[in-house]
Structures are given as C-alpha cells and as structure tokens.
Amino acid sequence: MRVRYAPSPTGDFHVGGARTALFNYLFARHHGGSFILRIEDTDQKRFNPEALDWLLNGLRYLGLEWDEGPDVGGEFGPYTQTERLDIYQRHCQQLLDEGKAYRCFCTAERLDAVRKEQQKNKQRSGYDRHCRNLDPTESAERANNGEQHTVRIKLPLAETITFQDKVKGKITFDYTNLQDAVIMKSDGIPTYHLANVIDDHLMQISHIMRGDEWVNSIPLHLLLYQSFGWQPPVMVHLPLILNPTGKGKMSKREGRAPDGRVLPVFVRSFEEMGYLPEAMINYLALLGWSLDDKTEIFSKIELIEHFSLERIKPSPAAWDYDRLDHFNGDYIRQLSVEALTEQLLPFLEQAGISATSETLSPITPIIQERIKTLSDAASQVDFFFVENLPDYDSAELIPKKMDAAQTITALQEAKSVLTTAEFEHDALDSALRTHAKSVGLKVGQMFQPIRVAVCGRKAAPPLLDTLAVLGRETCLKRIDQAIESLNR
RNA sequence: GCCCCCGUCGUCUAGAGGCCAAGGACACCACCCUUUCAAGGUGGCGACACGGGUUCGAAUCCCGUCGGGGGCACCA
C-alpha cells in the first residue's frame, strides 16, 4: 500500500488538508505501507514560497511523519513536480504522437469569447474543440515555428464511464458532458491532471485519497490512465468539511465569531492557540470516520489500529469548534502536571508572563481543569505573577446581601486569621471556616471578599490553594489594598 | 444553466429489513457536588427531509420531490 498527500504550495496549511493527510497517514500505517509527500507546484502564479514551511511544520506538529518526500527523498523522486517537467513533457509527447491529445492554438481571448457566447445562449460552457481536428502535420509545423499552444486531451465524443469509489460507491459520468481539458499549459508546465496521473503511476500509488472536490475530474484521469495503458489506483474521495454553519465548504480564510473570537482554519493557528496535536488528530479523525457508537477518544496508535476505509462516511461534515475544545480540554486534563507545566511556559511567555517551571508547577494543577487551550492559561494565572492588581471592582468585592462596611469587617477578620495561620490548604481551610462561623459569617461571605481581594476577580481557581501558592505576605498586602479601596 | 455526490437530534455520529416507541458525544437546560469558576455525576431537551412504492415488517431497498454540497479555468 502506497498513498500520498499531494498539496499545492499556494497558501497556508488548512485543516481540511490536514484531515486528508491524516487519513492517508492512518491508512498507510494501518497497512504497514508508505505515506508519501509530494509537492504539486505546477501553478507558478499562485506559488507561495512560505507554504512549504507551513506545510512541513504543520505535519510535524501533528506528528504525521512521511516516508518519502521533497526533504527526505526516496526511490521515486524527485517529489516536487517542477523538478519533473521533463517526465511530463515526454509523456505528453507520447499522447500527441499517438493522436490521443492535440495541440490547441486558441488564444485566451478566443476562449473567453466562446465562453461568453455560450453563457449568453444558456449553453453548456466549455471548449468548442476548435483545434481538435487540425492536421497533425500542420499542427507540428506551427509548434515548431514557435506558435504558442496548449495540449488538450481528446475525450471520447459519446461514451459513458462507471467506476467505483471506495467511499461513494458506484459513480457514472457521461463524457459528452465533459470537455477536452488542457493537460499541458503553453509555458510547458503540465496542469494538475496530467502531472498528478503520471506521478501517481510512476510513484506506484495504490490508493488515491483526496477531497471530494476532485470526483468530477475522475473521468478525465481515468482516460489518462487508459491512454497510457496504466492501471488506475483505487479511488477514495473524502467528504468535504463544511463551515460551522453547515453552509459551504470550510472557509480558506480565518473568520470571526459573533463575539469577536478568531476562528482559526490553519493548522498553524491551532498550534499557536495551544491545541494539542493529540486532540487535533482525535477530532479530525472523527470528521467523516468513526469506529462504533461509543468510542470517542483515540490515541494515534489506536487510530492506526482501527482505521479503515469502509468506515468513512460519504456525507460532508460541519466543523465544530466546541467539540474540538472539548477534546482539547480532555487531553489537557490527561497530561501530567510536569508535562502541562512545560507546555504552558512558552504560552505564558508569549503573553508577557515570566513564569518558570518552579513558579508555575504549584499553579498548574489548580488551573488544569479550567483551560480548553494552552493559551487560555495566561488569563487564569496572571494575578499570580503581577506585583499589583488593577483597581478593584467593589461590586465584585462586596458579596450579595452585604454592604461595604460589612465587607471590610469580613476582610479584617480574614486578615487576623491569615496573619497567624499556617499557609497550607487544610490548615487555612479549617482556620478560615472556624473563624467565619465564630464571627457570624457564612463561609461564602468571607471567601468571596478574600478571593476578589487576592485574585482581583470572582471567577478564579480554588481559594485555599491560591492563598497557599501566593503566600502570606502577598495575601495580606492585597487584602489591605482591598480594604483601602472600599474605604475610598 | 449543465453534470456529479450527499440527506438520522443545532453539530459530530451509531444504525447495513425485525435487536430502534432510534443509541452515544458536543452544545444547551436543570439538579447534585461546591467558597467562585471549572471539572465530575445525574436527569432533561432534541432527529430518521417529504411523498409514493417493495415487504408480514423500512431509518435501512426502489422511485420521485425538496433541501444541501461539489464541479464545470492555460487553479489545484
């Protein structure tokens, strides 16, 4: 089994592409086959020099290592199409010689005009086969004289083709509805169709696994295989990923949620936001594939073990950010404190918080179940790392059914406990509870003011652990500041 | 417009004629736990697009309608 992921380096690495790469990878690993990376850079106009790095880094982040590719080589190289132009030329010439393809001298202007006319007359748009029956000798002569031309494949004029797709099942096309597609552009670079077919054959690809948007070109590709006398690979077309709304295929550009939150679509963005590769892979695998009616969490090893083409669904699936967040939170909670601490450090630094393994590790366990992404941590731990809190919001400081004066009293009572208590969870717990009770306060009436005084907000990690980490000095100082703020 | 594909809770899905008065998960709601926020637990809301067949019996098979998606480039 040999499969390939063959992206075009025109833009950033999209999660849709990542899903395709993942399925190819899982299939290869499941069967002990090879996963090949091929760069289809035949579109010079849209080529983006950064795209290759984005792609390679993205695949590495996801942990989808490839066996053959542009950087690692392999016995079927080169793996970048622009380095294989002579191969395409040779094969194209063969089709020309055998009369299976023909040169087209039509100008872009003429093609435009034809298309416009067809649209005006509500006819099917497509090439009118103007050059199809040019005399071969004349055609060769004009080409030799340097006349600009493309090469088009000669489609059967009346024929129907039926083939099997592993996901979709039987599909039938009528060649009459298709047109003589360009296989070689006038600059001597092949189009996707030609290069893709030649490479898949030469690289001995056994299964073509790619997005659904390609099904319409299967008849053309099949004709190409047939023209060369080659056996086509097994076709596997993966359902498209739709926008969260279910409307249209997932955007190629990052969007924004109604609340202003960025909606990432690039692998790089998810990485930067602190999504764990394990969670990404788990989520991605379940978009269009499932094992059974209950298993949700899969490690990469388990995915490899269970993956099968038969269980790929034919219908498209909408992207669900909430579900991804759920998976990511789950994987974050599975991490050891040490591992999570190390993963968190770069994200905190990014946010301008200078934490270290030593200062962060006591905090990690108390925020672990409160974050969905690694970048969420910054806004949760910030108060541990600042010298002075921003001004207090007295509405938060003062508990319901209490006033400023009562709150000040509560804080003063708390202070008296914290001045002497041992700064450790259990000791603080019993000391504060007992004292609150003895001065006639409910636990919450004392805890809320302390929490806000110390953390600067109501929604915060567990209080006692927080106090213990912060230490006596800081806690007392912040409580004083809170009292002062209430007196103002 | 033409061609191809798809159609189970809002979303991801299980379901390959009787095991389904349709199961799980996310989201949402309620309750429990609880010092807040989470996490966790329990419960709830919620779907076979519609209409015809076939069959003793259909979410599952067939046809049509409707809806959705994709493709119709010297882009991939």
Coordinates of C-alpha atoms (C1' of nucleotides) in Angstrom, one line a residue:
Chain A
M1 CA 0.0 0.0 0.0
R2 CA 1.4 3.4 -1.0
V3 CA -0.6 6.6 -0.5
R4 CA 0.3 10.2 -0.9
Y5 CA -0.7 13.6 0.3
A6 CA -0.1 16.0 -2.6
P7 CA -0.8 19.6 -1.7
S8 CA -0.2 22.6 -3.8
P9 CA 2.0 25.2 -2.1
T10 CA -0.2 28.2 -2.7
G11 CA -1.2 29.1 0.9
D12 CA -1.3 28.2 4.5
F13 CA -1.9 24.6 5.6
H14 CA -5.6 24.3 6.1
V15 CA -7.3 21.8 8.5
G16 CA -9.1 20.3 5.5
G17 CA -5.8 19.4 4.1
A18 CA -4.7 18.1 7.5
R19 CA -7.7 15.8 7.6
T20 CA -6.8 14.4 4.1
A21 CA -3.2 14.0 5.2
L22 CA -4.2 12.3 8.4
F23 CA -6.5 9.7 6.6
N24 CA -3.7 8.9 4.2
Y25 CA -1.3 8.6 7.0
L26 CA -3.6 6.3 9.1
F27 CA -4.3 4.1 6.1
A28 CA -0.6 3.7 5.3
R29 CA 0.4 3.0 8.9
H30 CA -2.5 0.6 9.4
H31 CA -1.4 -1.5 6.4
G32 CA 2.3 -1.1 7.0
G33 CA 2.6 0.8 3.8
S34 CA 4.2 4.1 2.8
F35 CA 3.0 7.6 3.2
I36 CA 4.4 9.9 0.6
L37 CA 4.5 13.7 0.5
R38 CA 4.5 15.2 -3.0
I39 CA 4.5 18.9 -3.8
E40 CA 2.3 19.9 -6.7
D41 CA 3.7 23.3 -7.5
T42 CA 2.6 23.5 -11.2
D43 CA 0.8 26.7 -10.6
Q44 CA 3.5 29.3 -10.8
K45 CA 1.2 32.2 -10.5
R46 CA -0.1 31.2 -7.1
F47 CA 3.1 29.8 -5.7
N48 CA 3.8 30.9 -2.2
P49 CA 7.4 30.4 -1.0
E50 CA 6.3 30.2 2.6
A51 CA 3.8 27.5 2.0
L52 CA 6.2 24.6 2.1
D53 CA 7.4 25.5 5.5
W54 CA 3.9 26.0 6.8
L55 CA 3.0 22.6 5.5
L56 CA 6.1 20.7 6.8
N57 CA 5.8 22.3 10.2
G58 CA 2.2 21.6 10.4
L59 CA 2.6 17.9 9.6
R60 CA 5.4 17.7 12.1
Y61 CA 3.3 19.3 14.8
L62 CA 0.5 16.9 14.1
G63 CA 3.0 14.0 14.2
L64 CA 2.3 12.8 10.7
E65 CA 5.8 11.7 9.6
W66 CA 6.2 10.9 5.9
D67 CA 8.3 8.1 4.4
E68 CA 9.2 9.8 1.1
G69 CA 9.1 13.5 0.2
P70 CA 10.9 16.5 -1.0
D71 CA 13.1 16.8 2.1
V72 CA 13.7 13.2 2.8
G73 CA 13.9 11.8 -0.7
G74 CA 13.0 8.3 -1.6
E75 CA 13.4 6.0 -4.6
F76 CA 10.7 7.6 -6.6
G77 CA 11.9 11.2 -6.5
P78 CA 12.1 13.9 -7.1
Y79 CA 8.9 14.7 -5.1
T80 CA 8.4 18.3 -6.3
Q81 CA 6.6 18.5 -9.6
T82 CA 8.5 21.4 -11.1
E83 CA 11.6 19.2 -10.8
R84 CA 9.9 16.6 -13.0
L85 CA 9.0 18.7 -16.0
D86 CA 11.0 16.5 -18.5
I87 CA 9.0 13.5 -17.4
Y88 CA 5.7 15.2 -18.1
Q89 CA 7.0 16.5 -21.5
R90 CA 7.9 13.0 -22.5
H91 CA 4.6 11.6 -21.6
C92 CA 2.7 14.4 -23.2
Q93 CA 4.6 13.9 -26.4
Q94 CA 3.6 10.3 -26.4
L95 CA 0.0 11.2 -26.3
L96 CA 0.5 13.6 -29.1
D97 CA 2.3 11.1 -31.2
E98 CA -0.5 8.5 -30.6
G99 CA -3.2 11.0 -31.5
K100 CA -4.7 10.9 -28.1
A101 CA -4.1 14.5 -27.4
Y102 CA -3.8 17.5 -29.7
R103 CA -2.3 21.0 -29.7
C104 CA -4.6 23.9 -29.2
F105 CA -3.6 27.3 -30.6
C106 CA -6.6 29.1 -29.4
T107 CA -5.9 32.4 -27.6
A108 CA -7.2 33.2 -24.2
E109 CA -9.3 35.9 -25.9
R110 CA -10.9 33.5 -28.2
L111 CA -11.7 31.1 -25.4
D112 CA -13.2 33.9 -23.4
A113 CA -15.3 34.9 -26.3
V114 CA -16.5 31.4 -26.8
R115 CA -17.4 31.0 -23.2
K116 CA -19.3 34.3 -23.1
E117 CA -21.3 33.4 -26.1
Q118 CA -22.2 30.1 -24.6
Q119 CA -23.3 31.7 -21.4
K120 CA -25.3 34.2 -23.3
N121 CA -27.1 31.4 -25.1
K122 CA -27.5 29.5 -21.9
Q123 CA -25.5 26.7 -23.4
R124 CA -23.1 24.4 -21.6
S125 CA -19.9 26.2 -21.2
G126 CA -16.7 24.5 -22.4
Y127 CA -14.1 24.4 -25.1
D128 CA -15.7 24.1 -28.5
R129 CA -13.0 21.7 -29.8
H130 CA -11.9 24.2 -32.4
C131 CA -8.4 22.7 -32.8
R132 CA -9.3 19.1 -32.3
N133 CA -9.2 18.2 -35.9
L134 CA -6.2 20.2 -37.1
D135 CA -4.0 18.4 -39.4
P136 CA -1.2 16.8 -37.3
T137 CA 1.5 17.9 -39.7
E138 CA 0.3 21.4 -39.8
S139 CA 0.0 21.4 -36.0
A140 CA 3.5 20.2 -35.6
E141 CA 4.8 22.8 -38.0
R142 CA 3.1 25.6 -36.2
A143 CA 4.5 24.4 -33.0
N144 CA 8.0 24.2 -34.5
N145 CA 7.6 27.8 -35.7
G146 CA 7.2 28.7 -32.1
E147 CA 3.5 29.4 -32.1
Q148 CA 2.0 29.4 -28.5
H149 CA -0.2 26.5 -27.8
T150 CA -1.5 24.2 -25.1
V151 CA -2.1 20.5 -25.3
R152 CA -5.6 19.1 -24.8
I153 CA -6.7 15.6 -24.2
K154 CA -9.1 14.1 -26.8
L155 CA -12.2 13.0 -24.9
P156 CA -14.5 10.3 -26.3
L157 CA -17.4 12.0 -28.1
A158 CA -20.0 9.7 -26.8
E159 CA -19.3 7.3 -24.1
T160 CA -20.3 6.7 -20.5
I161 CA -18.0 5.6 -17.7
T162 CA -18.7 3.9 -14.5
F163 CA -16.3 3.4 -11.7
Q164 CA -16.1 2.5 -8.1
D165 CA -15.1 4.9 -5.4
K166 CA -14.3 3.3 -2.0
V167 CA -16.4 5.9 -0.2
K168 CA -19.1 6.8 -2.6
G169 CA -19.6 3.5 -4.3
K170 CA -20.6 3.4 -8.0
I171 CA -20.4 6.7 -9.9
T172 CA -21.3 7.2 -13.5
F173 CA -20.3 10.0 -15.9
D174 CA -21.1 10.8 -19.5
Y175 CA -18.1 12.0 -21.4
T176 CA -20.4 14.1 -23.5
N177 CA -20.7 16.5 -20.6
L178 CA -17.0 16.9 -20.3
Q179 CA -14.6 18.8 -22.3
D180 CA -11.2 18.4 -23.8
A181 CA -9.2 19.6 -20.9
V182 CA -5.8 21.3 -21.1
I183 CA -3.1 18.9 -19.9
M184 CA -0.1 21.0 -20.9
K185 CA 0.0 24.7 -20.5
S186 CA 1.6 27.0 -23.0
D187 CA 4.6 27.5 -20.7
G188 CA 5.4 23.8 -20.9
I189 CA 4.2 23.1 -17.4
P190 CA 1.6 20.4 -17.1
T191 CA -1.8 21.0 -15.5
Y192 CA -2.7 19.2 -12.3
H193 CA -4.5 16.4 -14.2
L194 CA -1.5 15.3 -16.3
A195 CA 1.1 15.6 -13.6
N196 CA -1.0 14.0 -11.0
V197 CA -1.8 10.9 -13.0
I198 CA 1.8 10.5 -14.2
D199 CA 3.2 10.8 -10.7
D200 CA 0.7 8.6 -9.0
H201 CA 1.6 5.9 -11.5
L202 CA 5.3 6.4 -11.5
M203 CA 5.4 6.6 -7.7
Q204 CA 3.3 3.4 -7.6
I205 CA 0.5 4.9 -5.6
S206 CA -2.1 2.2 -4.7
H207 CA -4.8 4.4 -3.3
I208 CA -5.7 8.0 -4.1
M209 CA -7.3 9.5 -1.1
R210 CA -8.2 13.1 -1.6
G211 CA -11.1 15.6 -1.1
D212 CA -14.4 15.3 -2.7
E213 CA -13.9 18.3 -4.9
W214 CA -12.0 16.0 -7.2
V215 CA -14.6 13.5 -8.1
N216 CA -15.6 15.4 -11.2
S217 CA -12.2 15.0 -12.7
I218 CA -12.0 11.3 -12.2
P219 CA -13.3 10.5 -15.7
L220 CA -10.6 12.7 -17.2
H221 CA -7.9 11.0 -15.0
L222 CA -9.2 7.5 -15.8
L223 CA -9.0 8.4 -19.5
L224 CA -5.4 9.5 -19.0
Y225 CA -4.5 6.2 -17.2
Q226 CA -6.2 4.3 -20.1
S227 CA -4.4 6.3 -22.7
F228 CA -1.0 5.4 -21.2
G229 CA -2.1 1.8 -20.7
W230 CA -1.9 2.0 -17.0
Q231 CA -3.9 0.5 -14.2
P232 CA -5.5 3.3 -12.2
P233 CA -5.2 3.3 -8.3
V234 CA -8.1 2.7 -6.1
M235 CA -10.2 5.9 -5.7
V236 CA -11.1 7.2 -2.2
H237 CA -12.9 10.5 -2.1
L238 CA -13.2 12.0 1.3
P239 CA -16.3 14.0 2.3
L240 CA -15.7 17.8 2.5
I241 CA -15.5 19.7 5.7
L242 CA -18.2 22.4 5.8
N243 CA -18.3 25.7 7.7
P244 CA -19.7 25.5 11.3
T245 CA -23.0 26.8 9.9
G246 CA -23.1 23.9 7.5
K247 CA -23.2 26.3 4.6
G248 CA -20.5 25.9 2.1
K249 CA -17.1 24.2 2.3
M250 CA -15.0 25.4 5.2
S251 CA -13.5 28.8 4.6
K252 CA -10.0 29.1 3.4
R253 CA -9.5 32.2 5.5
E254 CA -9.8 32.7 9.2
G255 CA -13.1 34.1 10.3
R256 CA -14.5 35.7 13.3
A257 CA -17.2 34.5 15.7
P258 CA -20.0 36.9 16.7
D259 CA -18.2 37.5 19.9
G260 CA -15.1 38.6 18.1
R261 CA -13.1 35.5 18.7
V262 CA -10.8 34.4 15.9
L263 CA -12.0 31.3 14.2
P264 CA -8.8 29.5 13.1
V265 CA -8.7 27.4 9.9
F266 CA -4.9 26.9 9.6
V267 CA -3.1 24.2 11.3
R268 CA -0.5 26.8 12.4
S269 CA -3.2 28.9 14.1
F270 CA -4.5 26.0 16.1
E271 CA -0.9 25.2 17.2
E272 CA -0.4 28.8 18.2
M273 CA -3.6 28.8 20.2
G274 CA -2.5 25.9 22.2
Y275 CA -4.4 22.9 20.8
L276 CA -2.6 19.7 21.5
P277 CA -1.7 17.6 18.4
E278 CA -3.3 14.6 20.0
A279 CA -6.6 16.4 20.4
M280 CA -6.4 17.8 16.8
I281 CA -5.8 14.3 15.4
N282 CA -8.6 12.8 17.5
Y283 CA -11.0 15.4 16.4
L284 CA -10.0 15.4 12.8
A285 CA -10.2 11.6 12.6
L286 CA -13.8 11.7 13.8
L287 CA -14.8 14.1 11.0
G288 CA -16.1 11.6 8.5
W289 CA -14.8 8.5 10.2
S290 CA -16.0 6.6 13.2
L291 CA -15.3 3.2 14.8
D292 CA -18.5 2.5 16.6
D293 CA -21.3 4.0 18.6
K294 CA -19.3 4.8 21.7
T295 CA -15.6 5.2 21.3
E296 CA -14.6 8.9 21.2
I297 CA -11.1 9.1 22.5
F298 CA -8.4 7.6 20.4
S299 CA -4.7 7.8 20.6
K300 CA -2.8 7.9 17.4
I301 CA -1.8 4.3 17.9
E302 CA -5.4 3.3 18.4
L303 CA -6.5 5.2 15.3
I304 CA -3.8 3.4 13.3
E305 CA -5.0 0.1 14.7
H306 CA -8.7 0.7 13.9
F307 CA -8.7 2.9 10.8
S308 CA -10.5 1.5 7.7
L309 CA -11.8 2.9 4.5
E310 CA -15.1 1.1 5.0
R311 CA -16.0 3.3 7.9
I312 CA -15.6 6.6 6.1
K313 CA -18.9 8.4 5.7
P314 CA -19.9 9.7 2.3
S315 CA -21.7 12.8 3.6
P316 CA -19.9 16.1 4.4
A317 CA -19.4 17.3 8.0
A318 CA -19.6 20.7 9.5
W319 CA -16.6 21.9 11.6
D320 CA -17.5 22.2 15.3
Y321 CA -15.2 24.4 17.4
D322 CA -17.0 23.4 20.6
R323 CA -16.3 19.8 20.0
L324 CA -12.7 20.4 19.3
D325 CA -12.4 22.5 22.5
H326 CA -14.0 19.6 24.4
F327 CA -11.4 17.2 23.1
N328 CA -8.6 19.6 23.8
G329 CA -9.7 20.1 27.3
D330 CA -9.9 16.4 27.8
Y331 CA -6.4 15.9 26.6
I332 CA -5.1 18.7 28.7
R333 CA -6.6 17.1 31.8
Q334 CA -4.9 13.8 30.9
L335 CA -1.5 15.5 31.0
S336 CA 0.8 15.1 34.0
V337 CA 1.4 18.3 36.0
E338 CA 5.0 18.3 34.8
A339 CA 4.2 17.9 31.2
L340 CA 1.5 20.5 31.3
T341 CA 3.7 23.0 33.1
E342 CA 6.4 22.7 30.4
Q343 CA 3.8 23.1 27.6
L344 CA 2.3 26.1 29.3
L345 CA 5.6 28.1 29.8
P346 CA 6.0 29.3 26.2
F347 CA 2.4 30.4 26.0
L348 CA 2.8 32.4 29.2
E349 CA 5.9 34.0 27.9
Q350 CA 4.1 34.8 24.7
A351 CA 1.5 36.6 26.9
G352 CA 4.2 38.6 28.7
I353 CA 4.1 36.5 31.9
S354 CA 7.5 35.4 33.1
A355 CA 6.9 32.1 34.8
T356 CA 9.3 29.3 35.4
S357 CA 8.9 25.6 36.0
E358 CA 9.4 26.2 39.7
T359 CA 6.9 29.1 40.0
L360 CA 4.3 27.6 37.7
S361 CA 4.2 24.0 38.8
P362 CA 2.3 24.6 42.0
I363 CA -0.3 26.6 40.0
T364 CA -0.7 24.1 37.1
P365 CA -2.9 21.6 39.0
I366 CA -5.3 24.3 40.0
I367 CA -5.9 25.6 36.5
Q368 CA -5.6 22.3 34.6
E369 CA -9.3 21.5 34.5
R370 CA -10.2 25.1 33.8
I371 CA -8.5 25.6 30.5
K372 CA -9.5 24.5 27.0
T373 CA -6.4 25.6 25.2
L374 CA -2.9 26.2 26.4
S375 CA -3.2 29.9 25.6
D376 CA -6.2 30.1 27.9
A377 CA -3.8 29.8 30.9
A378 CA -2.4 33.3 30.7
S379 CA -5.7 34.9 31.7
Q380 CA -6.1 32.5 34.5
V381 CA -2.7 32.7 36.2
D382 CA -2.0 36.4 35.5
F383 CA -2.7 37.5 39.1
F384 CA 0.0 35.1 40.5
F385 CA 2.6 37.0 38.5
V386 CA 1.8 40.7 38.9
E387 CA 3.1 42.9 41.7
N388 CA 0.0 45.0 41.8
L389 CA -3.6 44.1 40.9
P390 CA -5.6 46.6 38.9
D391 CA -8.2 48.6 40.8
Y392 CA -10.9 46.6 42.5
D393 CA -14.5 46.5 41.3
S394 CA -16.4 46.9 44.6
A395 CA -19.4 45.3 43.0
E396 CA -17.4 42.1 42.9
L397 CA -15.7 42.6 46.3
I398 CA -19.0 43.1 48.2
P399 CA -21.0 39.8 48.4
K400 CA -24.7 39.8 47.8
K401 CA -26.7 41.0 50.8
M402 CA -23.7 42.7 52.3
D403 CA -22.5 46.3 52.2
A404 CA -19.1 47.9 52.1
A405 CA -18.8 48.2 55.9
Q406 CA -19.6 44.5 56.4
T407 CA -17.2 43.5 53.7
I408 CA -14.4 45.5 55.4
T409 CA -15.2 43.7 58.6
A410 CA -15.1 40.4 56.9
L411 CA -11.7 41.2 55.3
Q412 CA -10.3 42.3 58.6
E413 CA -11.5 39.1 60.3
A414 CA -9.8 37.2 57.5
K415 CA -6.7 39.1 58.0
S416 CA -6.5 38.2 61.6
V417 CA -6.6 34.6 60.6
L418 CA -4.1 34.9 57.8
T419 CA -1.6 36.7 59.9
T420 CA -1.0 33.7 62.0
A421 CA -2.4 30.6 60.1
E422 CA -0.1 28.1 58.5
F423 CA -0.2 28.7 54.7
E424 CA -1.3 25.3 53.6
H425 CA -4.6 24.2 52.2
D426 CA -6.1 22.2 55.1
A427 CA -4.8 24.5 57.8
L428 CA -6.2 27.5 56.0
D429 CA -9.5 25.7 55.3
S430 CA -10.3 24.9 58.9
A431 CA -8.9 28.2 60.3
L432 CA -11.0 30.3 58.0
R433 CA -14.1 28.3 58.3
T434 CA -14.0 28.2 62.1
H435 CA -13.3 31.9 62.3
A436 CA -16.0 32.8 59.8
K437 CA -18.5 30.8 61.8
S438 CA -17.4 32.4 65.1
V439 CA -17.9 35.9 63.9
G440 CA -21.3 35.0 62.4
L441 CA -20.4 35.0 58.7
K442 CA -21.3 32.3 56.2
V443 CA -18.3 30.8 54.6
G444 CA -19.1 32.4 51.2
Q445 CA -19.4 35.8 52.8
M446 CA -15.9 35.6 53.9
F447 CA -14.4 33.7 51.0
Q448 CA -15.7 35.9 48.2
P449 CA -14.1 39.1 49.5
I450 CA -10.9 37.3 50.1
R451 CA -11.0 35.8 46.6
V452 CA -11.6 39.1 44.9
A453 CA -9.1 40.9 47.1
V454 CA -6.4 38.3 46.3
C455 CA -7.3 37.4 42.7
G456 CA -8.9 40.6 41.5
R457 CA -12.0 38.8 40.3
K458 CA -14.7 36.5 41.3
A459 CA -14.1 33.7 38.8
A460 CA -10.8 32.2 39.9
P461 CA -9.1 29.0 40.8
P462 CA -9.9 27.3 44.2
L463 CA -9.3 29.8 47.0
L464 CA -7.3 27.9 49.5
D465 CA -4.8 26.6 47.0
T466 CA -4.5 30.0 45.6
L467 CA -3.7 31.5 49.0
A468 CA -1.2 28.8 49.7
V469 CA 0.7 29.5 46.5
L470 CA 0.6 33.3 46.8
G471 CA 1.9 33.2 50.4
R472 CA 1.1 35.2 53.5
E473 CA 2.8 38.4 52.6
T474 CA 1.1 39.0 49.2
C475 CA -2.3 37.9 50.5
L476 CA -2.2 40.3 53.5
K477 CA -1.0 43.1 51.2
R478 CA -3.8 42.6 48.7
I479 CA -6.4 42.4 51.5
D480 CA -5.2 45.7 52.8
Q481 CA -5.4 47.2 49.4
A482 CA -9.0 45.9 49.0
I483 CA -10.0 47.4 52.4
E484 CA -8.4 50.7 51.4
S485 CA -10.3 50.6 48.1
L486 CA -13.6 50.1 50.0
N487 CA -12.9 52.9 52.3
R488 CA -12.4 55.3 49.4
Chain B
rG1 C1' -27.8 26.6 -16.7
rC2 C1' -25.4 21.6 -17.1
rC3 C1' -23.0 17.4 -14.5
rC4 C1' -21.7 14.6 -10.0
rC5 C1' -22.5 13.5 -4.9
rC6 C1' -25.0 13.7 -0.2
rG7 C1' -29.5 13.8 3.2
rU8 C1' -30.6 10.3 11.3
rC9 C1' -31.2 15.3 17.2
rG10 C1' -28.5 22.6 16.3
rU11 C1' -23.5 19.8 15.5
rC12 C1' -20.2 15.1 15.1
rU13 C1' -22.2 10.3 14.7
rA14 C1' -24.2 4.7 15.7
rG15 C1' -27.6 2.2 12.7
rA16 C1' -26.0 -2.3 6.5
rG17 C1' -35.2 -5.0 6.8
rG18 C1' -37.3 -7.0 12.6
rC19 C1' -32.4 -6.3 18.4
rC20 C1' -34.9 1.2 17.3
rA21 C1' -41.6 3.8 20.7
rA22 C1' -33.7 5.3 17.1
rG23 C1' -28.1 4.7 20.9
rG24 C1' -23.5 7.8 22.1
rA25 C1' -20.8 12.6 22.1
rC26 C1' -20.5 18.2 21.8
rA27 C1' -23.6 22.3 22.7
rC28 C1' -27.9 23.8 25.7
rC29 C1' -31.2 23.5 30.3
rA30 C1' -32.0 21.6 35.4
rC31 C1' -30.3 19.3 39.7
rC32 C1' -26.1 17.2 42.7
rC33 C1' -21.1 18.2 44.4
rU34 C1' -19.1 23.1 45.8
rU35 C1' -16.2 29.2 48.6
rU36 C1' -16.5 31.4 42.9
rC37 C1' -15.2 29.4 38.0
rA38 C1' -14.4 24.9 36.2
rA39 C1' -14.1 19.5 36.3
rG40 C1' -17.2 15.4 37.6
rG41 C1' -22.1 13.0 38.5
rU42 C1' -27.5 12.6 37.5
rG43 C1' -31.5 13.9 34.6
rG44 C1' -33.8 16.7 30.5
rC45 C1' -34.4 18.9 25.6
rG46 C1' -33.7 17.1 20.8
rA47 C1' -33.5 13.7 14.6
rC48 C1' -34.8 9.1 10.7
rA49 C1' -36.3 16.0 4.9
rC50 C1' -41.2 14.9 2.4
rG51 C1' -44.3 11.7 -0.8
rG52 C1' -45.0 7.3 -3.1
rG53 C1' -43.8 2.2 -3.7
rU54 C1' -41.5 -3.1 -2.4
rU55 C1' -42.3 -6.2 2.1
rC56 C1' -45.8 -9.7 7.1
rG57 C1' -42.3 -5.7 8.6
rA58 C1' -38.2 0.1 6.4
rA59 C1' -34.1 5.0 9.3
rU60 C1' -32.3 0.8 6.5
rC61 C1' -34.2 -1.3 -0.5
rC62 C1' -36.5 1.4 -5.2
rC63 C1' -38.7 5.9 -7.5
rG64 C1' -39.9 11.0 -7.3
rU65 C1' -39.9 15.8 -4.8
rC66 C1' -37.4 19.0 -1.8
rG67 C1' -33.0 20.5 0.6
rG68 C1' -27.6 20.7 0.9
rG69 C1' -22.7 20.3 -1.1
rG70 C1' -19.2 20.0 -5.0
rG71 C1' -17.6 20.6 -10.1
rC72 C1' -18.0 22.9 -15.0
rA73 C1' -10.2 27.5 -15.9
rC74 C1' -3.6 27.5 -19.8
rC75 C1' -6.1 26.9 -10.4
rA76 C1' -5.1 22.9 -7.8

